[in-house]
Amino acid sequence: MGIESQLHTKAAGWLRDAIQAIDGNVVLASPYLTIEVCKQLASAAKDSRYSWQLLTCLDPSAVANGYLSLKGIEDLMGSGVRVRHVPRLHAKAYLFGTRGLVGSANLTGAGLGSSASSNFELGISLTPDQVADAKRVVTTWPARDVTLEDLSTVLTKARDLTSAHQMPSDDLDADSALHFAERLLSDARDGRGLWVKLEYGEPKLGGWCQQSLFASPAKGRPGFKPGDLVFICAAATGDCYAVVEVTSEAEFKPSDYLASREQAAVERWPWINRTKPRLVPSELMALKLDELGANKQALQNGHVRLKLDQFAAGVRALARLATDQP
């Protein structure tokens, strides 16, 4: 068989043929799932004499945006499919006994090419030896079994993404990092000012987990506005480790600021803006200033604006690093 004949631009036909000729255990990996594809798979799994396993990622943002069908997952579980959650899953692999396909297509109508408006995808079929190798690889990925309670929890988080944001009173944990990141990016797309603010000294995580303030130099009134979103960067280490929201117009030497700082510092940095936490991991994340595409020389005045793509990349990196923590 030539390499050309192994390429598939629409995987729906390959999937249909594989389901009709299963000769061993089934392992599927797909971050996104739609209800109609899940029903097709559930019907095949229900009467199968082989074991079925689905690897996916219970991402609340994917559920909220309609990319991941929880009802579809429930149908699969009801048909005896073992569903497992793999954090940060991106692979798409369909392994049916000795037949296999890997590529870019999710288990969705658009991905497989069965919907009226389909994606441009590419997949390649595997030899039996390659299928065996792929099964060995996927079994090494960190995964846990999904329960009906898990589906209920992720549905609640998905609904929360469209409700008013509220930062938790406790430190942000790994489980909620992506949830808050998606809400934060939704707000960022509303046209708010996006910034990175240099704070002198070492990172001070605890200081940003509550209402706080940052100071700006005496060169002129800073341009921060209420609602603006700001990455905090420690000057000593270059770590961009927290995101806060500005809650006040700039104030010039307010009394509480005067009482809490040395006079020399107040004279050098007389303007302050008050803040509240938006994304503050409980541990220091290794996200550096250069990963935001910001030049440290441009921060001579202590702050610089970010474009939406810079801010979004930083937020996603910060949330991803948080979810990698044990």
Coordinates of N, CA and C in Angstrom, one line a residue, residues 61-248:
S61 N -14.3 25.2 29.4 CA -14.4 26.1 28.3 C -14.9 25.4 27.0
A62 N -14.4 24.2 26.8 CA -14.8 23.4 25.6 C -16.3 23.1 25.7
V63 N -16.8 22.8 27.0 CA -18.2 22.5 27.2 C -19.0 23.8 26.9
A64 N -18.6 24.9 27.5 CA -19.3 26.2 27.4 C -19.4 26.6 25.9
N65 N -18.4 26.3 25.1 CA -18.4 26.7 23.7 C -19.0 25.7 22.7
G66 N -19.5 24.6 23.3 CA -20.1 23.6 22.5 C -19.2 22.6 21.8
Y67 N -18.0 22.5 22.2 CA -17.0 21.6 21.5 C -17.0 20.2 22.1
L68 N -17.5 20.1 23.4 CA -17.4 18.9 24.1 C -18.8 18.5 24.7
S69 N -19.4 17.5 24.2 CA -20.7 17.1 24.6 C -20.7 16.2 25.8
L70 N -21.2 16.7 26.9 CA -21.3 15.9 28.2 C -22.3 14.8 28.0
K71 N -23.4 15.1 27.3 CA -24.5 14.1 27.1 C -23.9 13.0 26.2
G72 N -23.0 13.3 25.3 CA -22.4 12.3 24.5 C -21.5 11.4 25.3
I73 N -20.8 12.0 26.2 CA -19.9 11.2 27.1 C -20.8 10.3 28.0
E74 N -21.9 10.8 28.5 CA -22.8 10.0 29.3 C -23.3 8.8 28.5
D75 N -23.7 9.1 27.3 CA -24.1 8.0 26.4 C -23.1 6.9 26.3
L76 N -21.8 7.3 26.1 CA -20.7 6.4 25.9 C -20.6 5.5 27.2
M77 N -20.6 6.2 28.3 CA -20.4 5.5 29.6 C -21.6 4.5 29.8
G78 N -22.8 4.9 29.4 CA -23.9 4.0 29.5 C -23.8 2.8 28.7
S79 N -23.0 2.9 27.6 CA -22.8 1.7 26.7 C -21.6 0.9 27.1
G80 N -21.0 1.2 28.2 CA -19.9 0.4 28.7 C -18.5 0.9 28.3
V81 N -18.4 2.1 27.8 CA -17.1 2.7 27.4 C -16.5 3.3 28.7
R82 N -15.2 2.9 28.9 CA -14.5 3.5 30.0 C -14.0 4.9 29.5
V83 N -14.4 5.9 30.2 CA -14.0 7.3 29.8 C -13.0 7.8 30.8
R84 N -11.9 8.3 30.3 CA -10.8 8.8 31.2 C -10.4 10.2 30.8
H85 N -10.2 11.0 31.8 CA -9.8 12.4 31.7 C -8.3 12.5 31.6
V86 N -7.7 13.1 30.6 CA -6.3 13.3 30.4 C -6.1 14.9 30.4
P87 N -5.5 15.4 31.4 CA -5.2 16.9 31.4 C -4.4 17.3 30.1
R88 N -4.8 18.4 29.5 CA -4.1 18.9 28.4 C -4.0 18.0 27.2
L89 N -4.9 17.1 27.0 CA -5.0 16.2 25.9 C -5.1 17.0 24.6
H90 N -4.3 16.7 23.6 CA -4.5 17.4 22.3 C -4.5 16.3 21.2
A91 N -4.0 15.1 21.5 CA -3.9 14.1 20.4 C -5.3 13.6 20.0
K92 N -5.3 13.2 18.7 CA -6.5 12.6 18.1 C -6.1 11.2 17.6
A93 N -6.6 10.1 18.1 CA -6.1 8.8 17.7 C -7.3 7.8 17.8
Y94 N -7.5 7.0 16.8 CA -8.6 6.1 16.8 C -8.0 4.7 16.6
L95 N -8.0 3.8 17.6 CA -7.4 2.5 17.5 C -8.4 1.4 17.7
F96 N -8.7 0.7 16.7 CA -9.7 -0.4 16.7 C -9.0 -1.7 16.4
G97 N -8.7 -2.4 17.5 CA -8.0 -3.7 17.3 C -6.7 -3.5 16.7
T98 N -6.5 -4.0 15.4 CA -5.3 -3.8 14.7 C -5.3 -2.7 13.7
R99 N -6.4 -2.0 13.7 CA -6.5 -0.8 12.7 C -6.4 0.5 13.5
G100 N -5.8 1.5 12.9 CA -5.6 2.7 13.6 C -5.5 3.9 12.7
L101 N -5.9 5.1 13.2 CA -5.8 6.3 12.5 C -5.4 7.4 13.4
V102 N -4.4 8.2 13.1 CA -4.0 9.3 13.9 C -4.0 10.5 13.0
G103 N -4.2 11.7 13.5 CA -4.3 12.9 12.7 C -4.7 14.1 13.4
S104 N -5.4 15.0 12.7 CA -5.8 16.3 13.3 C -7.3 16.3 13.7
A105 N -8.1 15.3 13.3 CA -9.5 15.4 13.4 C -10.0 14.9 14.8
N106 N -10.9 15.8 15.4 CA -11.6 15.4 16.6 C -12.8 14.5 16.2
L107 N -13.4 13.9 17.2 CA -14.6 13.1 17.0 C -15.8 14.0 17.0
T108 N -15.8 14.8 16.0 CA -16.9 15.7 15.7 C -17.3 15.6 14.2
G109 N -18.5 16.0 13.9 CA -18.9 16.0 12.5 C -18.0 16.9 11.6
A110 N -17.6 18.0 12.1 CA -16.7 18.9 11.3 C -15.4 18.3 11.2
G111 N -14.9 17.7 12.2 CA -13.6 17.1 12.2 C -13.5 15.9 11.3
L112 N -14.5 15.0 11.4 CA -14.5 13.8 10.6 C -14.9 14.0 9.1
G113 N -15.5 15.1 8.8 CA -15.9 15.4 7.5 C -17.3 14.9 7.2
S114 N -18.1 14.7 8.2 CA -19.5 14.2 8.0 C -20.5 15.3 8.1
S115 N -20.2 16.5 8.5 CA -21.1 17.6 8.6 C -21.1 18.4 7.3
A116 N -22.2 19.3 7.2 CA -22.3 20.1 6.0 C -21.1 21.0 5.8
S117 N -20.6 21.6 6.9 CA -19.5 22.5 6.9 C -18.3 21.8 7.6
S118 N -17.4 21.3 6.9 CA -16.3 20.5 7.6 C -15.0 21.2 7.6
N119 N -14.2 20.8 8.5 CA -12.8 21.3 8.6 C -11.9 20.7 7.5
F120 N -10.8 21.4 7.3 CA -9.7 20.7 6.5 C -8.8 20.0 7.4
E121 N -8.9 18.7 7.4 CA -8.1 17.8 8.3 C -7.3 16.8 7.5
L122 N -6.3 16.2 8.2 CA -5.5 15.2 7.6 C -5.2 14.1 8.6
G123 N -5.3 12.9 8.2 CA -5.0 11.7 9.1 C -4.3 10.7 8.3
I124 N -3.6 9.8 9.0 CA -2.9 8.7 8.3 C -3.2 7.4 9.1
S125 N -3.4 6.4 8.3 CA -3.7 5.1 8.9 C -2.4 4.4 9.3
L126 N -2.5 3.5 10.3 CA -1.4 2.9 10.9 C -1.3 1.4 10.5
T127 N -0.1 0.8 10.6 CA 0.0 -0.6 10.4 C -0.3 -1.2 11.8
P128 N -0.6 -2.6 11.8 CA -0.9 -3.2 13.1 C 0.2 -3.0 14.2
D129 N 1.5 -3.0 13.7 CA 2.6 -2.8 14.7 C 2.5 -1.4 15.2
Q130 N 2.2 -0.4 14.4 CA 2.1 1.0 14.8 C 0.9 1.2 15.7
V131 N -0.2 0.5 15.5 CA -1.3 0.5 16.4 C -0.9 0.1 17.8
A132 N -0.2 -1.0 17.8 CA 0.3 -1.6 19.1 C 1.2 -0.6 19.8
D133 N 2.1 0.1 19.1 CA 2.9 1.1 19.7 C 2.1 2.3 20.2
A134 N 1.1 2.7 19.4 CA 0.3 3.8 19.8 C -0.5 3.5 21.1
K135 N -1.0 2.3 21.2 CA -1.7 1.9 22.4 C -0.8 1.9 23.7
R136 N 0.5 1.5 23.5 CA 1.4 1.6 24.6 C 1.7 3.0 25.0
V137 N 1.8 3.9 24.0 CA 2.0 5.3 24.3 C 0.9 5.9 25.1
V138 N -0.3 5.7 24.7 CA -1.4 6.4 25.3 C -1.7 5.9 26.8
T139 N -1.3 4.6 27.0 CA -1.4 4.1 28.4 C -0.4 4.7 29.4
T140 N 0.6 5.4 28.9 CA 1.5 6.1 29.8 C 1.1 7.5 30.2
W141 N 0.0 8.0 29.5 CA -0.4 9.4 29.8 C -1.1 9.4 31.2
P142 N -0.9 10.5 32.0 CA -1.7 10.6 33.2 C -3.1 10.7 33.0
A143 N -3.9 9.8 33.6 CA -5.4 9.8 33.3 C -6.1 9.3 34.6
R144 N -7.4 9.7 34.7 CA -8.2 9.2 35.7 C -9.6 8.9 35.2
D145 N -10.3 7.9 35.7 CA -11.6 7.6 35.3 C -12.6 8.7 35.5
V146 N -13.5 8.9 34.6 CA -14.5 9.9 34.7 C -15.8 9.3 35.3
T147 N -16.4 10.0 36.2 CA -17.7 9.6 36.8 C -18.8 10.5 36.4
L148 N -20.0 10.1 36.7 CA -21.2 11.0 36.4 C -21.1 12.3 37.3
E149 N -20.5 12.2 38.5 CA -20.3 13.3 39.3 C -19.3 14.3 38.7
D150 N -18.3 13.8 38.0 CA -17.3 14.6 37.3 C -18.1 15.4 36.2
L151 N -19.0 14.8 35.5 CA -19.7 15.5 34.4 C -20.6 16.6 35.0
S152 N -21.2 16.3 36.1 CA -22.0 17.4 36.8 C -21.1 18.6 37.2
T153 N -19.9 18.3 37.7 CA -19.0 19.3 38.2 C -18.5 20.2 37.0
V154 N -18.1 19.5 35.9 CA -17.6 20.3 34.8 C -18.7 21.1 34.1
L155 N -20.0 20.6 34.2 CA -21.1 21.4 33.6 C -21.3 22.7 34.5
T156 N -21.2 22.5 35.8 CA -21.4 23.7 36.7 C -20.3 24.7 36.4
K157 N -19.0 24.3 36.2 CA -18.0 25.2 35.8 C -18.2 25.9 34.5
A158 N -18.7 25.1 33.5 CA -19.0 25.7 32.2 C -20.0 26.8 32.3
R159 N -21.1 26.6 33.1 CA -22.1 27.6 33.3 C -21.5 28.8 34.0
D160 N -20.6 28.6 34.9 CA -20.0 29.7 35.6 C -19.2 30.6 34.7
L161 N -18.7 30.1 33.6 CA -17.9 30.9 32.7 C -18.6 32.0 32.1
T162 N -20.0 31.9 32.1 CA -20.8 33.0 31.5 C -21.5 33.8 32.6
S163 N -21.2 33.5 33.8 CA -21.7 34.3 34.9 C -20.7 35.3 35.4
A164 N -21.2 36.2 36.3 CA -20.3 37.2 36.9 C -19.1 36.5 37.5
H165 N -17.9 37.2 37.2 CA -16.7 36.6 37.8 C -16.5 36.9 39.3
Q166 N -16.0 36.0 40.0 CA -15.6 36.2 41.4 C -14.4 35.4 41.7
M167 N -13.4 36.1 42.2 CA -12.2 35.4 42.6 C -12.4 34.6 43.9
P168 N -11.9 33.4 44.0 CA -12.1 32.7 45.2 C -11.3 33.3 46.3
S169 N -11.8 33.1 47.6 CA -11.2 33.7 48.7 C -9.9 33.0 49.0
D170 N -9.8 31.7 48.7 CA -8.5 31.0 48.9 C -7.6 31.2 47.7
D171 N -6.4 30.7 47.9 CA -5.4 30.7 46.8 C -6.0 29.9 45.6
L172 N -5.7 30.3 44.4 CA -6.1 29.6 43.2 C -5.4 28.2 43.2
D173 N -6.2 27.2 42.9 CA -5.6 25.9 42.8 C -5.6 25.4 41.4
A174 N -4.9 24.3 41.1 CA -4.7 23.8 39.8 C -6.0 23.5 39.1
D175 N -7.0 23.0 39.8 CA -8.3 22.6 39.2 C -9.1 23.7 38.6
S176 N -8.9 24.9 39.3 CA -9.7 26.1 38.8 C -9.0 27.1 38.0
A177 N -7.7 26.8 37.7 CA -6.8 27.8 37.0 C -7.4 28.0 35.6
L178 N -7.7 27.0 34.8 CA -8.1 27.2 33.5 C -9.5 27.8 33.4
H179 N -10.3 27.5 34.4 CA -11.7 28.1 34.5 C -11.5 29.6 34.6
F180 N -10.7 30.1 35.5 CA -10.5 31.6 35.7 C -9.8 32.2 34.6
A181 N -8.9 31.5 33.9 CA -8.2 32.0 32.8 C -9.2 32.3 31.6
E182 N -10.1 31.4 31.4 CA -11.1 31.6 30.3 C -12.0 32.8 30.6
R183 N -12.4 33.0 31.8 CA -13.2 34.1 32.2 C -12.4 35.4 32.0
L184 N -11.2 35.3 32.4 CA -10.3 36.5 32.3 C -10.1 36.9 30.8
L185 N -9.9 35.9 29.9 CA -9.7 36.2 28.5 C -11.0 36.7 27.9
S186 N -12.1 36.3 28.4 CA -13.4 36.8 27.9 C -13.5 38.3 28.2
D187 N -13.1 38.7 29.4 CA -13.1 40.1 29.8 C -12.0 40.9 29.0
A188 N -10.9 40.3 28.7 CA -9.8 41.0 27.9 C -10.3 41.3 26.5
R189 N -11.2 40.5 26.0 CA -11.7 40.8 24.6 C -12.7 41.9 24.6
D190 N -13.1 42.4 25.7 CA -14.1 43.5 25.8 C -13.5 44.8 25.5
G191 N -12.2 44.9 25.2 CA -11.6 46.2 24.9 C -11.0 46.9 26.1
R192 N -10.8 46.2 27.2 CA -10.1 46.7 28.3 C -8.6 47.0 28.0
G193 N -8.0 47.9 28.8 CA -6.6 48.1 28.7 C -5.8 46.9 29.2
L194 N -4.8 46.5 28.6 CA -4.0 45.3 29.0 C -2.6 45.8 29.2
W195 N -2.0 45.4 30.3 CA -0.7 45.9 30.7 C 0.2 44.9 31.3
V196 N 1.5 45.2 31.3 CA 2.4 44.5 32.3 C 3.0 45.6 33.1
K197 N 3.1 45.3 34.4 CA 3.5 46.3 35.4 C 4.7 45.7 36.1
L198 N 5.8 46.5 36.1 CA 7.1 46.0 36.8 C 7.0 46.4 38.3
E199 N 7.2 45.5 39.1 CA 7.2 45.7 40.6 C 8.6 45.4 41.1
Y200 N 9.3 46.3 41.7 CA 10.7 46.1 42.2 C 10.8 45.1 43.3
G201 N 11.9 44.3 43.2 CA 12.2 43.3 44.2 C 11.8 41.9 43.7
E202 N 11.7 41.0 44.7 CA 11.3 39.7 44.4 C 9.8 39.5 44.3
P203 N 9.3 38.4 43.7 CA 7.9 38.2 43.6 C 7.2 38.2 45.0
K204 N 6.0 38.7 45.1 CA 5.3 38.8 46.4 C 3.9 38.2 46.1
L205 N 3.8 36.9 46.0 CA 2.5 36.3 45.7 C 1.4 36.6 46.6
G206 N 1.7 36.6 47.9 CA 0.7 36.8 48.9 C 0.0 38.2 48.8
G207 N 0.8 39.1 48.4 CA 0.3 40.5 48.3 C -0.8 40.7 47.3
W208 N -0.8 39.9 46.3 CA -1.8 40.1 45.2 C -3.0 39.2 45.3
C209 N -3.1 38.3 46.3 CA -4.2 37.4 46.5 C -5.4 38.2 47.2
Q210 N -5.2 39.4 47.4 CA -6.3 40.2 48.1 C -6.3 41.6 47.4
Q211 N -7.2 42.5 47.8 CA -7.1 43.9 47.3 C -5.8 44.5 47.7
S212 N -5.2 45.2 46.7 CA -3.9 45.8 46.9 C -3.8 47.0 46.1
L213 N -2.6 47.5 45.8 CA -2.3 48.6 45.0 C -0.9 48.5 44.4
F214 N -0.7 49.3 43.3 CA 0.6 49.4 42.8 C 0.9 50.9 42.5
A215 N 2.2 51.3 42.5 CA 2.5 52.7 42.4 C 3.2 53.0 41.1
S216 N 3.1 54.2 40.6 CA 3.7 54.7 39.4 C 4.5 55.9 39.6
P217 N 5.5 56.2 38.7 CA 6.4 57.3 39.0 C 5.8 58.7 38.8
A218 N 6.6 59.7 39.2 CA 6.1 61.1 39.3 C 6.1 61.8 37.9
K219 N 6.4 61.1 36.8 CA 6.5 61.7 35.5 C 5.1 62.2 35.0
G220 N 4.1 61.7 35.5 CA 2.7 62.1 35.1 C 1.7 61.1 35.5
R221 N 0.4 61.5 35.4 CA -0.6 60.6 35.8 C -0.6 59.3 34.9
P222 N -0.6 58.1 35.5 CA -0.6 56.9 34.7 C -1.9 56.7 34.0
G223 N -1.8 55.9 32.9 CA -3.0 55.7 32.0 C -3.9 54.6 32.4
F224 N -3.7 53.9 33.6 CA -4.5 52.8 34.0 C -5.9 53.3 34.3
K225 N -6.9 52.5 33.8 CA -8.3 52.8 34.1 C -9.0 51.7 34.8
P226 N -10.1 51.9 35.6 CA -10.8 50.8 36.2 C -11.2 49.8 35.2
G227 N -11.0 48.5 35.5 CA -11.3 47.4 34.6 C -10.1 46.9 33.8
D228 N -9.1 47.7 33.7 CA -7.9 47.3 33.0 C -7.3 46.1 33.7
L229 N -6.6 45.2 32.9 CA -6.0 44.0 33.4 C -4.5 44.0 33.3
V230 N -3.9 43.7 34.4 CA -2.4 43.9 34.5 C -1.7 42.7 34.9
F231 N -0.7 42.3 34.2 CA 0.3 41.3 34.6 C 1.3 41.9 35.5
I232 N 1.5 41.3 36.7 CA 2.6 41.8 37.6 C 3.9 41.0 37.4
C233 N 4.9 41.8 37.2 CA 6.2 41.2 36.9 C 7.2 41.7 37.9
A234 N 7.9 40.7 38.5 CA 9.0 41.0 39.5 C 10.2 41.4 38.8
A235 N 10.7 42.7 39.1 CA 11.9 43.2 38.4 C 13.1 42.4 38.7
A236 N 13.2 41.8 39.9 CA 14.5 41.1 40.3 C 14.6 39.8 39.6
T237 N 13.5 39.1 39.2 CA 13.6 37.8 38.6 C 13.0 37.7 37.2
G238 N 12.2 38.7 36.8 CA 11.6 38.7 35.5 C 10.4 37.8 35.4
D239 N 9.9 37.3 36.6 CA 8.7 36.4 36.7 C 7.4 37.2 36.5
C240 N 6.6 36.9 35.6 CA 5.2 37.4 35.4 C 4.3 36.4 36.1
Y241 N 3.9 36.7 37.3 CA 3.4 35.6 38.2 C 1.9 35.9 38.6
A242 N 1.3 37.0 38.3 CA -0.1 37.3 38.8 C -0.7 38.2 37.8
V243 N -2.1 38.1 37.7 CA -2.9 39.1 36.9 C -3.9 39.7 37.9
V244 N -3.9 41.1 37.9 CA -4.8 41.8 38.7 C -5.7 42.7 37.9
E245 N -6.8 43.2 38.4 CA -7.7 44.1 37.7 C -7.6 45.4 38.5
V246 N -7.5 46.5 37.7 CA -7.5 47.9 38.3 C -8.9 48.2 38.7
T247 N -9.0 48.7 39.9 CA -10.4 49.0 40.5 C -10.6 50.5 40.7
S248 N -9.6 51.4 40.5 CA -9.7 52.8 40.8 C -8.9 53.6 39.7

